[in-house]
Short mmCIF file of C-alpha atoms in Angstrom, two decimals:
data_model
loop_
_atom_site.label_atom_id
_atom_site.label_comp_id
_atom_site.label_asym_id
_atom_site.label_seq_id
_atom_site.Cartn_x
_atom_site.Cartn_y
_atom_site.Cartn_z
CA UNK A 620 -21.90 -7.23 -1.26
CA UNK A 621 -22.62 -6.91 2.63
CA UNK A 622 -19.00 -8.44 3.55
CA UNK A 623 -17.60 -5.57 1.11
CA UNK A 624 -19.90 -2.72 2.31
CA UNK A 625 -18.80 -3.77 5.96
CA UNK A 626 -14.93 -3.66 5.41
CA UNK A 627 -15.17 -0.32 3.40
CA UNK A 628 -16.75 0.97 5.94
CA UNK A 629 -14.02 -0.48 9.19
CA UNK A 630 -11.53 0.57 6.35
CA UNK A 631 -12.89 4.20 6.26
CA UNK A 632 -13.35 4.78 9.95
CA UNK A 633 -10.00 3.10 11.19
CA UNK A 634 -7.76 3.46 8.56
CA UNK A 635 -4.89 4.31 11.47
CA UNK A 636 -5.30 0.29 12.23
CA UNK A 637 -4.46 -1.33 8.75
CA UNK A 638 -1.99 1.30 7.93
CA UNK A 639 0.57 0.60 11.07
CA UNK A 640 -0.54 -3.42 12.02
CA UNK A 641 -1.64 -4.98 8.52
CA UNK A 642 0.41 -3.40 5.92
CA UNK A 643 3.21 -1.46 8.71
CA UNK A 644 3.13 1.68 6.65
CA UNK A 645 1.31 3.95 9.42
CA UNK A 646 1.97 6.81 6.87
CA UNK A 647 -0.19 5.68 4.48
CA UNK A 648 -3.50 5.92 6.69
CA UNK A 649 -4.83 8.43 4.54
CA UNK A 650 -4.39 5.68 1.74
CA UNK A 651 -5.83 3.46 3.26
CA UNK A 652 -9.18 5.43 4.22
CA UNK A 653 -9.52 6.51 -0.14
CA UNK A 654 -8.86 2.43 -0.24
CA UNK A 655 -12.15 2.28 1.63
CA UNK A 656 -13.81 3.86 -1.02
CA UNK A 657 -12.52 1.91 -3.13
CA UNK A 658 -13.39 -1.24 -2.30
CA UNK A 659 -16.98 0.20 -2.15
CA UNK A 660 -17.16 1.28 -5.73
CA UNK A 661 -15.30 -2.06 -6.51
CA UNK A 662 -18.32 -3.96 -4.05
CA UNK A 663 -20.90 -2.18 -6.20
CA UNK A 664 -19.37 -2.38 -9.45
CA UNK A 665 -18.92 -6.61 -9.13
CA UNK A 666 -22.60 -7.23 -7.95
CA UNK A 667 -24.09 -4.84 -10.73
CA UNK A 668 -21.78 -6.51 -13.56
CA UNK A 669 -23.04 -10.16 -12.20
CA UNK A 670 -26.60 -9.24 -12.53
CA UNK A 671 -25.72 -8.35 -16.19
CA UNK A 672 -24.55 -11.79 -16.66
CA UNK A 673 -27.20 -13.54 -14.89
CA UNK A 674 -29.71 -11.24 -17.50
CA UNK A 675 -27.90 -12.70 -20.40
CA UNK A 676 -26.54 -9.27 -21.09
CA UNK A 677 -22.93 -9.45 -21.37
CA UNK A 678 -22.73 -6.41 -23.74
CA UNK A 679 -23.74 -4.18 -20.94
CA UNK A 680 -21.40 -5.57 -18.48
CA UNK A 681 -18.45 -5.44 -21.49
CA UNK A 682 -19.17 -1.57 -21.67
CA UNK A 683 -19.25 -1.06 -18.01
CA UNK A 684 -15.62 -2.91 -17.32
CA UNK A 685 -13.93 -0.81 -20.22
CA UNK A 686 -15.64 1.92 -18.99
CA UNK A 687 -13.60 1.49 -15.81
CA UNK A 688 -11.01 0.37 -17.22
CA UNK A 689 -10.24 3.19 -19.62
CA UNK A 690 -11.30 5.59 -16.76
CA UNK A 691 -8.56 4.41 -14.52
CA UNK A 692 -5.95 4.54 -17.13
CA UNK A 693 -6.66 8.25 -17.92
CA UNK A 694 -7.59 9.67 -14.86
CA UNK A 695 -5.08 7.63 -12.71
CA UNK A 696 -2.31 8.21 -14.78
CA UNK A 697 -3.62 11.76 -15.42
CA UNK A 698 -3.37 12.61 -12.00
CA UNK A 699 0.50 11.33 -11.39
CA UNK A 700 1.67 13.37 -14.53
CA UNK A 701 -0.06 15.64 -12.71
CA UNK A 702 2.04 15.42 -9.79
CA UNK A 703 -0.41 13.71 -7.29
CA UNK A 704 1.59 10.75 -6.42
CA UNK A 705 0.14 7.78 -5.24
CA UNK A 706 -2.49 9.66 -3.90
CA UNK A 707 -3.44 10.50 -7.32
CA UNK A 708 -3.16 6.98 -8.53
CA UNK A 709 -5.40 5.65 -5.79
CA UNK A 710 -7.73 8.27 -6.43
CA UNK A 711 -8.07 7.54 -10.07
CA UNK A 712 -8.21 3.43 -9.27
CA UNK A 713 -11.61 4.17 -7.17
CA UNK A 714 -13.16 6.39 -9.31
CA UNK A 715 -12.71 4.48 -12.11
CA UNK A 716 -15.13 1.82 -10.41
CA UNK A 717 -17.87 4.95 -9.07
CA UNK A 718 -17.92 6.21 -12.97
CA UNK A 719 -18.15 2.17 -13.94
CA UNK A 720 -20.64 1.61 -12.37
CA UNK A 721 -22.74 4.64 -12.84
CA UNK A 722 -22.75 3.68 -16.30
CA UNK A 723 -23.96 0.30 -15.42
CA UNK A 724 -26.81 1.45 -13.34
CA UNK A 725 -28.13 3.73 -16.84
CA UNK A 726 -27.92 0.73 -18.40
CA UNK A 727 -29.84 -1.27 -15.69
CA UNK A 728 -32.32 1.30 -15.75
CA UNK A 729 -32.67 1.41 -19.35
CA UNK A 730 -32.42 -2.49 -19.19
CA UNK A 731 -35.32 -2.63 -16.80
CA UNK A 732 -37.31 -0.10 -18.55
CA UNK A 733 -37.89 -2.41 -21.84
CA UNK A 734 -38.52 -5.20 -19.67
CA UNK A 735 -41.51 -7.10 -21.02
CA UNK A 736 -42.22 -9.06 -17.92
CA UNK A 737 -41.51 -12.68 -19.20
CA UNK A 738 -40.92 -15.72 -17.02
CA UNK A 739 -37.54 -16.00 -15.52
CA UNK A 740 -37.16 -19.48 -16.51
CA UNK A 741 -37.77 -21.72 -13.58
CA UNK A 742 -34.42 -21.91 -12.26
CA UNK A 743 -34.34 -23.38 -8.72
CA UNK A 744 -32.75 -21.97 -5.84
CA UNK A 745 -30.74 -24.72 -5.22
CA UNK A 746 -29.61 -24.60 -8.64
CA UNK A 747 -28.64 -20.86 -7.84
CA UNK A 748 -26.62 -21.34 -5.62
CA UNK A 749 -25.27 -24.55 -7.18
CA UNK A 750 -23.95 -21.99 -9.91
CA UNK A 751 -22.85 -18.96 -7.84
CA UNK A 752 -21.65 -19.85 -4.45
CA UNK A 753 -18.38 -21.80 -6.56
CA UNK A 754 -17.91 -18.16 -8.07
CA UNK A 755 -18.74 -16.41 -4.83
CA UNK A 756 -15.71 -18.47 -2.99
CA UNK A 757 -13.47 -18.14 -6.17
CA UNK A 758 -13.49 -14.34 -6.27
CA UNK A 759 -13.02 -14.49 -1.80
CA UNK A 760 -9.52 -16.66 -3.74
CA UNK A 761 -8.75 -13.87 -6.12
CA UNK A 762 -9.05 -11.02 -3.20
CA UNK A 763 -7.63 -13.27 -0.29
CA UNK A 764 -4.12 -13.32 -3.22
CA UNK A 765 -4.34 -9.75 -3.63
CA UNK A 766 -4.39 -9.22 0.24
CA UNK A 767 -1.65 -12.01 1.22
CA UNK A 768 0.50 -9.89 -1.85
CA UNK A 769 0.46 -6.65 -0.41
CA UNK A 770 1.24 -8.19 2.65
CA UNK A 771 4.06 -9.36 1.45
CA UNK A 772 4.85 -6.48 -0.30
CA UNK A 773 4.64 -4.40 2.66
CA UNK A 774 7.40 -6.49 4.62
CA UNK A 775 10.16 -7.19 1.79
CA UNK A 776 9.95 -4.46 -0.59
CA UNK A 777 9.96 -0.39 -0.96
CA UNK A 778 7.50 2.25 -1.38
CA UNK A 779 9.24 2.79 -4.77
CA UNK A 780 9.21 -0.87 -5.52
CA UNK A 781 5.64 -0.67 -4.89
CA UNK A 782 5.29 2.26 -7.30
CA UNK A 783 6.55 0.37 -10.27
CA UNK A 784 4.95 -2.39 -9.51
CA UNK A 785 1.25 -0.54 -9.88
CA UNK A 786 2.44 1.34 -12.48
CA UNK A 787 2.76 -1.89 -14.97
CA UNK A 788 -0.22 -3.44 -13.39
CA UNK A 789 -2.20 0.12 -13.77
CA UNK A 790 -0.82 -0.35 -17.65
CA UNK A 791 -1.51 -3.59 -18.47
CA UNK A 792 -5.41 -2.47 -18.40
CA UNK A 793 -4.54 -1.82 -21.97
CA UNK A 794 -5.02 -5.44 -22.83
CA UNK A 795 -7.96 -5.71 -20.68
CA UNK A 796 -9.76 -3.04 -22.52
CA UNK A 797 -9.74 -5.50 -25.26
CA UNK A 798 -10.32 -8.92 -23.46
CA UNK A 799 -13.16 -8.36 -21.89
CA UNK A 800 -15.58 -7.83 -24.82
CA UNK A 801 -14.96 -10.86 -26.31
CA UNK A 802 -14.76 -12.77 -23.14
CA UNK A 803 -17.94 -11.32 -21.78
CA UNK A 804 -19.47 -12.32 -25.78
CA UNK A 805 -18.04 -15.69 -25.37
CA UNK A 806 -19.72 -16.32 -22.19
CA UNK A 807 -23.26 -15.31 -22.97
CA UNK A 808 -22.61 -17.30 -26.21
CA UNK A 809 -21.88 -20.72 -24.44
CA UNK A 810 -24.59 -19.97 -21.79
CA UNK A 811 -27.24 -20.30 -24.51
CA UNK A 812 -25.90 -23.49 -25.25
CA UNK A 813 -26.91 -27.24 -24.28
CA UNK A 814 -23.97 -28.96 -23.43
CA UNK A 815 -25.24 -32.47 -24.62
CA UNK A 816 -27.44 -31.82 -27.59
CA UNK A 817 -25.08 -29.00 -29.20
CA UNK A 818 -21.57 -30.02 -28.09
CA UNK A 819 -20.92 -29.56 -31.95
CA UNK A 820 -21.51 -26.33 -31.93
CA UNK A 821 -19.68 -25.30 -28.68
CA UNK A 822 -16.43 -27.07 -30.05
CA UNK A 823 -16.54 -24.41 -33.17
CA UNK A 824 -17.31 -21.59 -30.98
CA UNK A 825 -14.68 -22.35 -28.56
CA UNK A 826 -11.80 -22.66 -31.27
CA UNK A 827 -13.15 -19.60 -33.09
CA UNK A 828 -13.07 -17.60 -29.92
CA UNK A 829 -9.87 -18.45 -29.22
CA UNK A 830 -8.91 -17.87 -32.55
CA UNK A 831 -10.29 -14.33 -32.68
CA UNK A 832 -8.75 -13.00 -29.26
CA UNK A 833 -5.63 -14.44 -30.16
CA UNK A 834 -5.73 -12.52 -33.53
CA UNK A 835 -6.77 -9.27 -31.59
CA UNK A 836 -4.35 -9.83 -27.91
CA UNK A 837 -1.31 -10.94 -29.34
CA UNK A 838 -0.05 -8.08 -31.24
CA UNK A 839 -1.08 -6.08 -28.46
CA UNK A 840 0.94 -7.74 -26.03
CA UNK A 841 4.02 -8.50 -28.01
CA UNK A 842 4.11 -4.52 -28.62
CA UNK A 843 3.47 -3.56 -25.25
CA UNK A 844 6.25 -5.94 -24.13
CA UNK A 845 8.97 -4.55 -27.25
CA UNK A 846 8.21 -0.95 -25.78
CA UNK A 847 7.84 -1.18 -22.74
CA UNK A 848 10.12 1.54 -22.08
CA UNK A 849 8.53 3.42 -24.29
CA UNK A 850 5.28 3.06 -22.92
CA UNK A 851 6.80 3.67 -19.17
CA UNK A 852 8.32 6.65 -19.57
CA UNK A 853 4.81 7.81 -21.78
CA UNK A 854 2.75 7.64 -19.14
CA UNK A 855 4.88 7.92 -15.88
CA UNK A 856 8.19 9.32 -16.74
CA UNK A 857 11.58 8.51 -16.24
CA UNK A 858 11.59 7.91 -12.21
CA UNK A 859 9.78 4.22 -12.76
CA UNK A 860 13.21 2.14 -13.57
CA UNK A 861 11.75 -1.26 -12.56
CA UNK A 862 8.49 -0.40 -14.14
CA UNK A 863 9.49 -1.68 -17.65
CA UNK A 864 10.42 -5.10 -16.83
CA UNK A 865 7.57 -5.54 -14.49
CA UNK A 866 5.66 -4.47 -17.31
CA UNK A 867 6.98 -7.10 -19.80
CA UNK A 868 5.97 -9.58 -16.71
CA UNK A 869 2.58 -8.46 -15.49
CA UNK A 870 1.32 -8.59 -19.53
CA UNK A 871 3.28 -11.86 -20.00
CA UNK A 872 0.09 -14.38 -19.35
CA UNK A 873 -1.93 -12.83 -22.81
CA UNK A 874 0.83 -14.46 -24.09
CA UNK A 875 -1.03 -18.04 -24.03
CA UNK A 876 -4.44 -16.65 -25.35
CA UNK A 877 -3.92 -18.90 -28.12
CA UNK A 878 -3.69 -22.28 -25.59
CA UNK A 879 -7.35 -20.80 -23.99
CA UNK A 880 -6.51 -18.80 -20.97
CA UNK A 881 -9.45 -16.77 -19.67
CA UNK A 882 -11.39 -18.36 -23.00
CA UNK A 883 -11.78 -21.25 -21.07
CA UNK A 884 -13.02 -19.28 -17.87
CA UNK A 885 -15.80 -17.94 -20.22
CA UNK A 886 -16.64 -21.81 -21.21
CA UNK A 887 -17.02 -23.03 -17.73
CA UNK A 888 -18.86 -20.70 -16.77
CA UNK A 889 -21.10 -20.63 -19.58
CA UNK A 890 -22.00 -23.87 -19.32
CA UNK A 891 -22.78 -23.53 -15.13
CA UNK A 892 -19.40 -25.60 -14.51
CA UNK A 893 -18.58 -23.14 -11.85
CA UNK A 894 -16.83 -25.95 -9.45
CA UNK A 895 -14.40 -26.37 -12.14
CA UNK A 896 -13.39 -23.19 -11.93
CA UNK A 897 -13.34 -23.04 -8.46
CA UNK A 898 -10.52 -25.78 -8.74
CA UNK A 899 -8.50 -23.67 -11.14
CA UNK A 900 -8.61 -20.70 -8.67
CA UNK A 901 -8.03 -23.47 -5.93
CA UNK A 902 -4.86 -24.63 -7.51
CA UNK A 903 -3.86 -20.97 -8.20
CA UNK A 904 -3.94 -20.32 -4.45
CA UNK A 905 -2.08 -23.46 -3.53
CA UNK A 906 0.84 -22.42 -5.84
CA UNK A 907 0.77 -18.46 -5.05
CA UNK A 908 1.15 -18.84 -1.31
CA UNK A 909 4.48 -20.48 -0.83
CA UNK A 910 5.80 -19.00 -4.54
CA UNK A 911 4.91 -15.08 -3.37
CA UNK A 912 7.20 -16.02 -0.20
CA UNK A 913 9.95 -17.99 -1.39
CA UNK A 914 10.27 -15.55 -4.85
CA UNK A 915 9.60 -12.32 -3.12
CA UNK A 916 12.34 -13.14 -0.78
CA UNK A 917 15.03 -14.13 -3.30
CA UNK A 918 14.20 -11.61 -6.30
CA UNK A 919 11.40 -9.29 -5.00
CA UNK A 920 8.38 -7.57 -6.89
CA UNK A 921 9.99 -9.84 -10.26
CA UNK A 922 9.18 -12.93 -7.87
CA UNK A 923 6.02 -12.15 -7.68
CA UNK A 924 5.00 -11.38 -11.04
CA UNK A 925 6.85 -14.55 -11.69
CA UNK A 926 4.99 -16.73 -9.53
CA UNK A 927 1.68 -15.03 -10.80
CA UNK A 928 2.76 -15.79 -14.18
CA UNK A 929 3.08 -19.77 -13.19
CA UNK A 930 -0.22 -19.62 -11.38
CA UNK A 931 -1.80 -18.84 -14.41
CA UNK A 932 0.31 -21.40 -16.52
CA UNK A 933 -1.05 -23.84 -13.92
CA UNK A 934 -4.42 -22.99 -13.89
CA UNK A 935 -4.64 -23.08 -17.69
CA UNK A 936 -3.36 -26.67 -18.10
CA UNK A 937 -5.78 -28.10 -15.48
CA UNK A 938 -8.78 -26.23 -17.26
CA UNK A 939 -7.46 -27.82 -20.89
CA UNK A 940 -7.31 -31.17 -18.71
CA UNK A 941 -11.12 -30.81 -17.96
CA UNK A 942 -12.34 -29.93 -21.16
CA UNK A 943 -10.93 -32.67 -23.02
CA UNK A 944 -11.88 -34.85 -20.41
CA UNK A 945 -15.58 -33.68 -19.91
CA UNK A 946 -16.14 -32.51 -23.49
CA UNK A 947 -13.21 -33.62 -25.74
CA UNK A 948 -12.43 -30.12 -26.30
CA UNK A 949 -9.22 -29.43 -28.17
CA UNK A 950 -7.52 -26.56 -29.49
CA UNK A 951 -7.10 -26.43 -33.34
CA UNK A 952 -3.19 -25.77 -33.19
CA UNK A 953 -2.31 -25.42 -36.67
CA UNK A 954 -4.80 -22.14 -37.05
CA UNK A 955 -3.70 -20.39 -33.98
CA UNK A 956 -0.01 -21.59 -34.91
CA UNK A 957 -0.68 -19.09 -37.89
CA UNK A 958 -1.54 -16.64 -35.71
CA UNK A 959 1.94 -16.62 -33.30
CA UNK A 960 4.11 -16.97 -36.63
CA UNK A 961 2.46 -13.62 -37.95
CA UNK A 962 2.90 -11.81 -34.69
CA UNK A 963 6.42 -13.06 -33.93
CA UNK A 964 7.53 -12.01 -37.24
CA UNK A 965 6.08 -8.47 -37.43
CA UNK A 966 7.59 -8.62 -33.43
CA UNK A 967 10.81 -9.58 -34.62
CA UNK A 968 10.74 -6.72 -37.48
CA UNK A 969 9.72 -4.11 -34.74
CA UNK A 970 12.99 -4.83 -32.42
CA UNK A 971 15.18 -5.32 -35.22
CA UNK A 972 14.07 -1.94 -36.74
CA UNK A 973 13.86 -0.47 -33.01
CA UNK A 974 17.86 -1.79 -32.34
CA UNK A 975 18.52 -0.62 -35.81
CA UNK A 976 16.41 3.44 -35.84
CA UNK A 977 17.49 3.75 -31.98
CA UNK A 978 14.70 6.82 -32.01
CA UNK A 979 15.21 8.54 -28.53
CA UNK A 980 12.23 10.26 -28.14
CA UNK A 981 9.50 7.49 -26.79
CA UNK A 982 6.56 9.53 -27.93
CA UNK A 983 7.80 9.14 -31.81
CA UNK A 984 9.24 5.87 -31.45
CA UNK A 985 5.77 4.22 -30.51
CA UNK A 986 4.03 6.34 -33.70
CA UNK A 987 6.56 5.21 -36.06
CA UNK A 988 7.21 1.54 -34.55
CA UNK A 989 3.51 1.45 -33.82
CA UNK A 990 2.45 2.34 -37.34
CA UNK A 991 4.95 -0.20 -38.74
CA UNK A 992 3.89 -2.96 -36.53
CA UNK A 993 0.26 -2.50 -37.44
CA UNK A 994 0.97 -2.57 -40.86
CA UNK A 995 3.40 -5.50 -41.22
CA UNK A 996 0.88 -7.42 -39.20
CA UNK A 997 -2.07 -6.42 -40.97
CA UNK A 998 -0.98 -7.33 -44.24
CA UNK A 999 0.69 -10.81 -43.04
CA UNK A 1000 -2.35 -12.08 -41.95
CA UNK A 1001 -4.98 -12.69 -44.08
CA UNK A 1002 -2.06 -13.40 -46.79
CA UNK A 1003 -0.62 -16.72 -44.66
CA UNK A 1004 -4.37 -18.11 -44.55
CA UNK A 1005 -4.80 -16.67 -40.55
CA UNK A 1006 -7.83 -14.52 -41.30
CA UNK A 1007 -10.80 -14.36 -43.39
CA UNK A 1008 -13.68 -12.30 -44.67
CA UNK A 1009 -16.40 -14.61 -42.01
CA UNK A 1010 -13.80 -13.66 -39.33
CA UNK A 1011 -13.77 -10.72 -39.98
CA UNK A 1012 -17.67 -10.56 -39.97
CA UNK A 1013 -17.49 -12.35 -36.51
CA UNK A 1014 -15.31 -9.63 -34.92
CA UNK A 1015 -16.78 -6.79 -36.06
CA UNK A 1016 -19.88 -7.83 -34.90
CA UNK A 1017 -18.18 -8.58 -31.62
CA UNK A 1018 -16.42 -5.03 -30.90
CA UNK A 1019 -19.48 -2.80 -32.18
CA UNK A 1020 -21.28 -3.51 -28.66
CA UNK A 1021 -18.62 -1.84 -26.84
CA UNK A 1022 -19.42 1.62 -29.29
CA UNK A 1023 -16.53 4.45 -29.25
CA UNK A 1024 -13.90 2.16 -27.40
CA UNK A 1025 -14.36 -0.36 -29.94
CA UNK A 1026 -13.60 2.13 -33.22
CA UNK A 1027 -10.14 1.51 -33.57
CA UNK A 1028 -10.24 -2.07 -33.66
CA UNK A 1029 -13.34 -1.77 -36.50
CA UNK A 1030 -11.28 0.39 -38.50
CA UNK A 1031 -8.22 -2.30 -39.02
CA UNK A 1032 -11.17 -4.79 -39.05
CA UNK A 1033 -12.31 -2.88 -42.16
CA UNK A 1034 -8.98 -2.98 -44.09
CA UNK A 1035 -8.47 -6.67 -43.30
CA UNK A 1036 -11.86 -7.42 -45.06
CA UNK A 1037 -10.50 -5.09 -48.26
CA UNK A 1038 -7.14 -6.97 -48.05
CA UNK A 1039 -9.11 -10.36 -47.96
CA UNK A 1040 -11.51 -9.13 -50.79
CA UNK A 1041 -8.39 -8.44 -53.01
CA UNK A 1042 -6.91 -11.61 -52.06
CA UNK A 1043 -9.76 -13.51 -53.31
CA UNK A 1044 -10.57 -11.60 -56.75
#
């Protein structure tokens, strides 16, 4: 938190610095002082969602990050309809962390305010930093990436590239919103879990958990990436040409949900196997750095979203590599295979229908494709087997500690359980 609160502040006072040497953009000073801010709300925001998880509470921290989340999609997209620019996008981005985490400090206050005063538990020091100094050096990875990418950025692309580029990232929150409750469930889950003595159970709860955000990210994604248009021109009008196809890119990596990506982040570090990840985000960096370079040269911002793309791919196998060797973990293919086949046909009805309807205005071709996606995948999957009334149980339970933001999802959860009801009469 003290490395963050010092750059915000070098950020904020020289902003003239970074703007014409680091990033050569000396325009964009005023940018880079709101970018300050930012990283300030994002400093805050971090440290008060780890305490959270340290707590055990993982339903407050899921609230606070789709808190933010949503909050940056509206009010950063908000303010470029708006006609703010990039100004109003960066403006949006860091108050989307300052409203996130006000709503985590209520909740730490409320948390704090029922406290009953028990023992902590007897954790060691060393064990403490045994844990978190693996995460503390794998999120310095994740930022150190984001850095050496807008470096990049700033030396072989365009303003307007650039645009595009956030625009699809700024969008692809939309899958977020729904990842992180049930990764931030899954991970206070497996922390209440021996690893020895109930390696049973955590073999069901990690193929269920993959099984449920599959059955929840994968229609999202496959939509997103059918209209992604659509979805473009929605929120940010018809002046983001690249945006579409970086779109399809930037939400490609929800794509392998079903084969445990971020699932198995939530497993490591449930169980304290924190070096582990460390070597995923290790490997991640050791593929990024020369891939940004070489890609970003030959195809530009698609290189990029390309090479994050194989990062990830990367990543993911050497995480299924230590599972099954540390705790014969294995995906149960044949009931996530279920899953795909329902999404890639109602996918496959939605672009047929889409090629076939050619509906020109994007606001009524996501109502009436979105409607008919929903419902073709709805009723395909509890009838192929993929879904049941205990699954549906499970997620419902899941998505009602995230309240309002959660609604939508309980109301299809509520017609799957009638369709499985009739199903089974």
């Amino acid at each position: 938190m003290v490395s963050g609160s010092i750059l915000s502040l070098t950020l904020f006072i020289f902003p003239e610095i970074f703007s014409r040497y680091i990033i050569n953009r000396p325009e964009a000073a005023e940018y880079v002082r709101i970018t300050g801010i930012l990283i300030f709300g994002t400093t805050l925001f971090t440290t008060l969602n780890q305490a959270f998880i340290g707590l055990n509470r993982s339903e407050n921290t899921s609230l606070a990050m789709v808190t933010q989340a949503l909050t940056k999609l509206v009010i950063g997209v908000g303010l470029v309809i708006l006609g703010l620019g990039i100004y109003g996008a960066v403006i949006g981005h860091s108050i989307s962390f300052l409203l996130g985490f006000s709503v985590g400090i209520l909740l730490m206050f409320k948390l704090l305010s029922f406290d009953d005063g028990g023992e902590s538990g007897g954790v060691g020091i060393l064990d403490l930093i045994g844990f978190g100094f693996p995460v503390y050096l794998s999120n310095i990875i994740i930022s150190g990436l984001q850095v050496y990418r807008n470096y990049l950025f700033s030396i072989y692309t365009t303003d307007a590239e650039i645009g595009n580029f956030t625009a699809a990232i700024n969008l692809s929150i939309v899958v977020i919103i729904f990842v992180n409750p049930i990764i931030l469930t899954l991970f206070s889950s497996f922390s209440r879990l021996d690893k020895v003595d109930e390696i049973d159970v955590i073999k069901v709860l990690f193929n269920y958990s993959i099984k449920y955000s599959s059955i929840i990210i994968l229609p999202i994604t496959l939509f997103i990436s059918i209209m992604s248009e659509e979805v473009i021109y929605l929120f940010y009008g018809a002046g983001f040409r690249s945006a579409p196809i970086y779109l399809v890119l930037a939400v490609a990596p929800y794509l392998f949900i079903g084969g445990g990506i971020w699932i198995i982040n939530s497993l490591l570090n449930g169980l304290g196997e924190t070096r582990a990840i460390l070597k995923m985000y290790t490997l991640s960096l050791i593929i990024s750095i020369p891939l940004y370079l070489i890609l970003m040269q030959r195809v530009g911002v698609l290189g990029v979203l390309a090479s994050m793309l194989i990062a990830s791919i990367a990543s993911l196998i050497y995480g299924l590599y230590y599972i099954d060797r540390n705790y014969n973990l294995k995906i149960r293919i044949y009931e996530v295979s279920k899953i795909y086949l329902v999404a890639g046909i109602s996918a496959l009805a939605i672009y047929i229908l889409k090629n076939t309807l050619a509906i020109t205005s994007p606001y009524l071709a996501i109502l009436i494709y979105g409607s008919s996606y929903l419902a073709i995948y709805t009723l395909l999957l509890p009838l192929i087997g993929g879904l049941t009334i205990n699954d549906v149980d499970r997620l419902e339970s899941t998505f009602t500690t995230v309240g309002f933001i959660g609604s939508p999802v309980i109301l299809i959860l509520r017609m799957w359980r009638r369709l499985c009801e009739l199903l089974h009469d």
